[in-house]
Amino acid sequence: GAGVSQSPRYKVAKRGQDVALRCDPISGHVSLFWYQQALGQGPEFLTYFQNEAQLDKSGLPSDRFFAERPEGSVSTLKIQRTQQEDSAVYLCASSSHPGLYEQYFGPGTRLTVT
Amino acid sequence: AQSVTQLDSQVPVFEEAPVELRCNYSSSVSVYLFWYVQYPNQGLQLLLKYLSGSTLVKGINGFEAEFNKSQTSFHLRKPSVHISDTAEYFCAVPHTGGFKTIFGAGTRLFVKA
């Protein structure tokens, strides 16, 4: 079956531009996570949705980062006024259970801010 | 606060040799523990998980891990590696009291012919 998909796979943005990254989770999955993975590091948690409710956004690094999942399926991570330190791979993961269970990851979006 | 430490950033090994990738965690409460693998330009894939019960957990691709509560470790092992096992391996623990999962910095496994 279809896994988690993310688009675009690669994004180059000039500093100061806004970007929107899309995640299509596995159909029916309740939980959706966003992570930021810097080069050579493990994923760092950004935010968590259970259906359409954003239950944890403690990992969002600043108010320039915003995520939504309005209908409880597709999610968008938006970064406003991008900075060079935002350059990273952004990973989306979904899970069939609420809370902390096995997660299925997408391939990620590599964002480069120039 | 919970944390995950992967003691080796890179592990080179010859094909068909055994390998152990080390992971230590800190937690004052009961834990779930996971190992994920990331192949180049791909997302993470679950290798195995410990939720409860037997401390020896078997996963996909011949990998296994042992939960050791007294040493707060969850080391990953494979008795004979293949070239195709070359990848980045991440140990992870869910954070209690929230929804985040904490990942280690990763161990890059290089399997040489």
PDB file of C-alpha atoms in Angstrom, chain B residues 3 6-7 12 15 20 22-23 26 29 32 45 47 51 64 67 70 73 75 83 85 89 91-92 97 99 102 112-113:
ATOM      1  CA  SER B   3      17.901  11.385  26.636  1.00  0.00           C
ATOM      2  CA  GLN B   6      24.535   6.485  20.761  1.00  0.00           C
ATOM      3  CA  LEU B   7      28.131   5.926  21.679  1.00  0.00           C
ATOM      4  CA  PRO B  12      33.069   0.219   9.886  1.00  0.00           C
ATOM      5  CA  GLU B  15      30.895  -8.175   5.332  1.00  0.00           C
ATOM      6  CA  GLU B  20      26.925  -4.204  17.763  1.00  0.00           C
ATOM      7  CA  ARG B  22      25.349   0.802  21.223  1.00  0.00           C
ATOM      8  CA  CYS B  23      22.528   2.821  22.718  1.00  0.00           C
ATOM      9  CA  SER B  26      18.149   7.880  30.592  1.00  0.00           C
ATOM     10  CA  VAL B  29      10.055   5.724  34.268  1.00  0.00           C
ATOM     11  CA  TYR B  32       9.494   1.918  25.249  1.00  0.00           C
ATOM     12  CA  GLN B  45      12.075   2.569   8.845  1.00  0.00           C
ATOM     13  CA  LEU B  47      13.804  -2.165  12.719  1.00  0.00           C
ATOM     14  CA  LEU B  51       7.379  -2.353  24.670  1.00  0.00           C
ATOM     15  CA  GLU B  64      18.024  -8.050  17.362  1.00  0.00           C
ATOM     16  CA  PHE B  67      16.851  -4.305  26.760  1.00  0.00           C
ATOM     17  CA  SER B  70      20.159  -2.131  35.050  1.00  0.00           C
ATOM     18  CA  SER B  73      21.010   0.074  27.442  1.00  0.00           C
ATOM     19  CA  HIS B  75      22.198  -2.314  22.040  1.00  0.00           C
ATOM     20  CA  ILE B  83      26.743  -4.818   2.211  1.00  0.00           C
ATOM     21  CA  ASP B  85      23.072  -3.105   5.794  1.00  0.00           C
ATOM     22  CA  TYR B  89      20.795   3.605  12.577  1.00  0.00           C
ATOM     23  CA  CYS B  91      17.890   4.570  18.705  1.00  0.00           C
ATOM     24  CA  ALA B  92      14.753   6.314  20.001  1.00  0.00           C
ATOM     25  CA  GLY B  97       4.368  13.248  29.548  1.00  0.00           C
ATOM     26  CA  PHE B  99       4.112  13.184  22.394  1.00  0.00           C
ATOM     27  CA  ILE B 102      13.682  11.509  21.329  1.00  0.00           C
ATOM     28  CA  LYS B 112      32.968  -3.262   3.524  1.00  0.00           C
ATOM     29  CA  ALA B 113      33.525  -6.118   1.080  1.00  0.00           C
TER      30      ALA B 113
END
